[in-house]
Amino acid sequence: MARVELQNVTKDWGTAKAVDDISLSLEQGEFAAVLGPSGCGKSTTLFMLAGIYMPTRGDILFDGARVNDVEARDRNVGIVFQSYALYPNMTVLQNILFPLRFKKVPKAEAEKSAREIAELVEISSLLDRKPSQLSGGQQQRVALARALIKKPNLLLLDEPLSNLDATLRLSMRMEIRRIQRELGVTTILVTHDQIEAMTMADRIICMNAGRIEQEGTPEALYTRPETVFAASFIGSPPINLLPGELTADGLRIGETLLATRGETNARSVKLGIRPEHVVANGHGIPAEIISAEALGRETLYTARSALGDTRFLEATSAPKYKAGEQVRLSFDAAHSILFDAERDRRLEGVSAHA
Amino acid sequence: MSGLQRIARPAAASPDWSRLAVRARRLGALRRWSLVGFLTLVSIPILLPFFWVVVISFSARTGGVDSAVLWRACAVLVPCVLGYAAAHVLFPARQHRMVSAVVATAVAVAGLWLLVGSDLHLDNYRFLVSPNLVEEIRGAATAGGQFPWVWNAFFNSLAVAATSMAAKVTIATLAGYYLSRFAFRGRSLFLQSLLILEVFHPWMLTIPIFLVIFWVGLLNTLSAPILVLTVIDLPFFIFIMKGFFDAVPWDIEMSAMTDGATRRQAFWHVVLPQAYGGIIAISVLGFIRGWEEYVFVTALRTGNSYWVMSTYLYYVAEDVMGVDYGLVAAVSVFYMLPSLLLYLFLQKYLTQLTLGGVKG
Ligand SMILES: Nc1ncnc2c1ncn2[C@@H]1O[C@H](COP(=O)(O)OP(=O)(O)OP(=O)(O)O)[C@@H](O)[C@H]1O
Ligand SMILES: [Mg+2]
């Protein structure tokens, strides 16, 4: 149950930077999710927190005290590895008990809490099996139980739910969140699944190429992405990003001029607009539907117009438009996000609409 | 055009699946049986000498071997053993194998009893119980008490084999782990030089080794062969163990350390158990190497300062008895037994060696 800080932490592998000057601070009991593409340094960051890797530069602080030199075994960090890292020579029960072995917990007591935690992650019937006799999802839950049993100061979850089916994943999300609240343990969850990140976490940390692109509440990341990367990585189906030129007259995208509000220094920009904010209601820019995909609750269309190819969503489960049909697209200024194409930053106080 | 299609169609009609299946089954059976037959033929010349030795040891009387007994006994034993081998291959279930083993043994015992029962005796094994074998045979003056009781040689061999095995396994395990896990300056050079060592056959080094052992003052002691055998096998064993440790995932060890284990505890509780296969394999190889060693145990003694089983067998075969085949065969069987038992009980682990690692 610790306050955790990273101060300008860098991890080099030879000349390559796996983690590049990251600063981050987590309040006690906070639940943060790390989102980012493969190879962006998520696991490396967790390993540095766990004490497995030594940062090349920078400090790691637990409750304000520098722990760079504290050994992994003294940090009391629970970690679920991406590969589960179960001990193949031990049964499930022995795996879960392993962390207690070094804490000198009396045997009966240890077994009791192991069974409780196994109950919690629904693996009670598997306690006598070896990890090789478990499915991927079952192994993940064993790993989770093993990380939780030691009542860690910091819980690190490296894609702990990636191998579960949709139903189990949903219930495990809630379980993890519930356990996390109950124990009040500071938690970092690494995931590729943004829905997971958005539903579970108090805060999302979006990483790219070893750096933090943006951090904030799920809502802030979704509605006010600071960079093009954050905008495009978060949201599914992904945001529309349309390159254009900001001029005194408005925003020029190809041949089309869109009305703008706010500051108008001429520069090249990208217009971001989420698919659910584009509407086909009979006025605006003429476009031709080129594809319609039924997603279940809603339908995702791609339409070709003078702006380029644009995705938009309609809340009907059966497609309303067919490919080749003509529609008119528009969107609100409030939902438009403009990025400076050169600096790759969001432009404050400008908006466009059609 | 349409005429052509009409002609072509019947050929493309659905094939006669059951006929194809029958043909595939027949081909499969044929292949299987020819393989079994081939292996049987090849194994007969390899197996026969072993049976001969065993049969001779139980049947020969001073002065010679009755070859009729030999052939009759082998005519019983070889089919029984091959029959059991075939059963072992064909029946994967444990009970079936047990049953076939019992049947094969019963048939063998009955056959031997009928054909050669009256010719079998335990006389040749008297060396196990009589401390002064040579004196019994040649009279007290001949050997001058130099030739030991077999148990003396047996326990010396055991000491050489077991001690060198323990040393080899311990060092190879620790060194293999270290080489697998720690990057240190000169590691690749070290690995390369380990390999280079394999180029030299140890016998090429007999004289330098003799000199070193002489200077160290270990000549004519059992420590000499123990030391030399350990050193000779180490490079290869280190390589084997490094391979086994390389196959143990790194994050399991890290996980143990975040779970509160020290590096040593992680090694002991988590990493080592996954290299058991390798440890058993090198233990068996290492033990048998020491058990069977002849060259260095003879090269590193100048008189009859110590006896081991290989020198004992050699002495029995060449120096004393000359023609007492029965005794030579009996000693051979006795000498062979421990290695054979080891192989039989641990072959499961030895075959892992060729796979080059452990499965997860
Ligand atoms: N031991 C290592 N030696 C050298 N480079 C490494 C090492 N571990 C990781 N890297 C590199 O560091 C970068 C970050 O790796 P990391 O495992 O943190 O990625 P990740 O964000 O967890 O990706 P994924 O989502 O695929 O798990 C990668 O480019 C990787 O190649
Ligand atoms: Mg990772």
GROMACS .gro file of C-alpha atoms and ligand atoms in nm, chain A residues 11-14 16-19 34 36-47 53 82 158-159 190-192 207 210, chain B residues 250, ligand 1:
model
   62
   11LYS     CA    1   1.640   0.207  -1.917
   12ASP     CA    2   1.894   0.149  -2.192
   13TRP     CA    3   1.962  -0.178  -2.361
   14GLY     CA    4   2.295  -0.108  -2.521
   16ALA     CA    5   1.845   0.133  -2.756
   17LYS     CA    6   1.621   0.307  -2.505
   18ALA     CA    7   1.346   0.076  -2.384
   19VAL     CA    8   1.221   0.338  -2.140
   34VAL     CA    9  -0.063   0.139  -1.894
   36GLY     CA   10   0.069   0.122  -2.548
   37PRO     CA   11   0.175  -0.069  -2.853
   38SER     CA   12   0.392  -0.377  -2.838
   39GLY     CA   13   0.754  -0.304  -2.752
   40CYS     CA   14   0.692   0.043  -2.609
   41GLY     CA   15   0.851  -0.043  -2.274
   42LYS     CA   16   0.553  -0.138  -2.060
   43SER     CA   17   0.700  -0.461  -1.924
   44THR     CA   18   1.038  -0.297  -1.878
   45THR     CA   19   0.878  -0.028  -1.663
   46LEU     CA   20   0.705  -0.289  -1.448
   47PHE     CA   21   1.027  -0.487  -1.410
   53TYR     CA   22   1.576  -0.442  -1.373
   82GLN     CA   23   0.297  -1.171  -1.921
  158ASP     CA   24   0.128  -0.752  -1.712
  159GLU     CA   25  -0.169  -0.831  -1.933
  190VAL     CA   26  -0.055  -0.328  -1.844
  191THR     CA   27  -0.296  -0.404  -2.120
  192HIS     CA   28  -0.353  -0.383  -2.491
  207MET     CA   29   0.300   0.501  -2.363
  210GLY     CA   30   0.953   0.437  -2.424
  604TRP     CA   31   1.423  -1.651  -1.707
  715LIG     N1   32   1.658  -0.800  -2.203
  715LIG     C1   33   1.649  -0.717  -2.307
  715LIG     N2   34   1.758  -0.692  -2.383
  715LIG     C2   35   1.749  -0.605  -2.488
  715LIG     N3   36   1.637  -0.541  -2.524
  715LIG     C3   37   1.526  -0.562  -2.453
  715LIG     C4   38   1.526  -0.650  -2.340
  715LIG     N4   39   1.402  -0.653  -2.289
  715LIG     C5   40   1.327  -0.571  -2.366
  715LIG     N5   41   1.401  -0.515  -2.463
  715LIG     C6   42   1.355  -0.417  -2.563
  715LIG     O1   43   1.296  -0.310  -2.493
  715LIG     C7   44   1.179  -0.266  -2.559
  715LIG     C8   45   1.061  -0.266  -2.462
  715LIG     O2   46   1.031  -0.400  -2.427
  715LIG     P1   47   0.910  -0.437  -2.334
  715LIG     O3   48   0.917  -0.581  -2.307
  715LIG     O4   49   0.908  -0.345  -2.218
  715LIG     O5   50   0.785  -0.408  -2.429
  715LIG     P2   51   0.631  -0.416  -2.394
  715LIG     O6   52   0.580  -0.278  -2.400
  715LIG     O7   53   0.609  -0.492  -2.269
  715LIG     O8   54   0.575  -0.496  -2.520
  715LIG     P3   55   0.464  -0.610  -2.526
  715LIG     O9   56   0.332  -0.541  -2.526
  715LIG    O10   57   0.490  -0.674  -2.657
  715LIG    O11   58   0.484  -0.699  -2.410
  715LIG     C9   59   1.159  -0.355  -2.678
  715LIG    O12   60   1.202  -0.285  -2.793
  715LIG    C10   61   1.246  -0.472  -2.652
  715LIG    O13   62   1.298  -0.521  -2.771
   0.00000   0.00000   0.00000
